[in-house]
Amino acid sequence: MPDEEKIITPEEIKRIIEAVLFAAGHPVTFAKLSEVTGVPEDEIRLLVSEYAGEYESCGLPRGIQLLTLGNACQLVTCLLSTSDGAAERTS
């Protein structure tokens, strides 16, 4: 029986990207994410951009955000506003 290529969805790729970025703890290049996922770098860039937008527009306060830094991206903690308007660091 011939080897069948498993088709992964954009949502699965985003989860893989998120897991890699979370585990890395430092910026990861789009080239490395392409290598890890087997997805072309231009598609990785698009998916990271979409995912960063999802983090920002979900309507829920989050303690992390997805930043794009030139040819790399990283998951970082972010400042949250408290009920009195002050900001506090999440880590």
Short mmCIF file of C-alpha atoms in Angstrom, two decimals:
data_model
loop_
_atom_site.label_atom_id
_atom_site.label_comp_id
_atom_site.label_asym_id
_atom_site.label_seq_id
_atom_site.Cartn_x
_atom_site.Cartn_y
_atom_site.Cartn_z
CA MET A 1 0.00 0.00 0.00
CA PRO A 2 1.56 3.35 -1.00
CA ASP A 3 2.35 5.94 1.64
CA GLU A 4 -0.47 8.43 1.91
CA GLU A 5 0.32 12.02 2.74
CA LYS A 6 -1.63 13.23 5.72
CA ILE A 7 -3.36 16.50 4.97
CA ILE A 8 -3.34 18.87 7.91
CA THR A 9 -5.72 21.78 8.21
CA PRO A 10 -4.72 25.41 8.79
CA GLU A 11 -6.10 25.10 12.34
CA GLU A 12 -3.84 22.11 13.01
CA ILE A 13 -0.85 24.01 11.64
CA LYS A 14 -1.68 26.95 13.93
CA ARG A 15 -1.74 24.59 16.92
CA ILE A 16 1.65 23.19 15.92
CA ILE A 17 3.04 26.72 15.57
CA GLU A 18 1.63 27.66 18.98
CA ALA A 19 3.16 24.58 20.61
CA VAL A 20 6.58 25.23 19.05
CA LEU A 21 6.55 28.89 20.10
CA PHE A 22 5.40 28.04 23.62
CA ALA A 23 8.09 25.39 24.06
CA ALA A 24 10.84 27.54 22.54
CA GLY A 25 10.46 30.54 24.82
CA HIS A 26 12.37 32.71 22.32
CA PRO A 27 11.73 34.01 18.78
CA VAL A 28 11.46 31.26 16.18
CA THR A 29 12.10 32.04 12.51
CA PHE A 30 9.45 31.46 9.87
CA ALA A 31 12.01 29.27 8.09
CA LYS A 32 12.29 27.01 11.17
CA LEU A 33 8.48 26.82 11.52
CA SER A 34 8.33 25.90 7.83
CA GLU A 35 10.91 23.17 8.39
CA VAL A 36 9.05 21.80 11.43
CA THR A 37 5.60 21.78 9.80
CA GLY A 38 6.53 21.00 6.20
CA VAL A 39 4.47 24.02 5.13
CA PRO A 40 5.92 26.68 2.80
CA GLU A 41 7.31 29.73 4.58
CA ASP A 42 4.92 32.17 2.88
CA GLU A 43 1.96 30.14 4.17
CA ILE A 44 3.50 30.05 7.66
CA ARG A 45 3.75 33.86 7.60
CA LEU A 46 0.09 34.13 6.62
CA LEU A 47 -1.02 31.68 9.32
CA VAL A 48 1.03 33.45 12.00
CA SER A 49 -0.51 36.77 10.97
CA GLU A 50 -4.01 35.27 11.12
CA TYR A 51 -3.31 33.65 14.48
CA ALA A 52 -1.92 36.88 15.95
CA GLY A 53 -5.16 38.58 14.91
CA GLU A 54 -7.19 35.81 16.55
CA TYR A 55 -5.29 36.33 19.80
CA GLU A 56 -6.12 40.04 19.72
CA SER A 57 -9.73 39.85 18.55
CA CYS A 58 -11.10 36.93 20.55
CA GLY A 59 -12.84 39.30 22.98
CA LEU A 60 -11.31 37.65 26.04
CA PRO A 61 -8.47 39.10 28.09
CA ARG A 62 -5.35 37.05 27.47
CA GLY A 63 -2.06 36.90 29.28
CA ILE A 64 -0.07 36.12 26.15
CA GLN A 65 0.21 37.55 22.70
CA LEU A 66 1.80 36.44 19.44
CA LEU A 67 4.36 38.95 18.17
CA THR A 68 5.99 39.08 14.76
CA LEU A 69 9.60 40.24 14.88
CA GLY A 70 10.97 40.64 11.36
CA ASN A 71 11.65 37.09 10.11
CA ALA A 72 10.56 35.46 13.37
CA CYS A 73 7.70 35.33 15.82
CA GLN A 74 7.33 34.69 19.54
CA LEU A 75 4.69 34.09 22.20
CA VAL A 76 5.15 36.64 24.99
CA THR A 77 3.35 37.64 28.16
CA CYS A 78 1.49 40.91 27.99
CA LEU A 79 0.26 43.59 30.32
CA LEU A 80 -3.29 43.30 31.58
CA SER A 81 -5.36 46.20 32.82
CA THR A 82 -6.81 45.84 36.29
CA SER A 83 -10.27 47.06 37.24
CA ASP A 84 -8.81 50.36 38.50
CA GLY A 85 -7.07 50.99 35.15
CA ALA A 86 -3.59 50.09 36.35
CA ALA A 87 -1.49 47.69 34.33
CA GLU A 88 0.11 44.59 35.74
CA ARG A 89 2.58 42.14 34.24
CA THR A 90 1.36 38.57 33.84
CA SER A 91 4.73 36.99 34.53
#
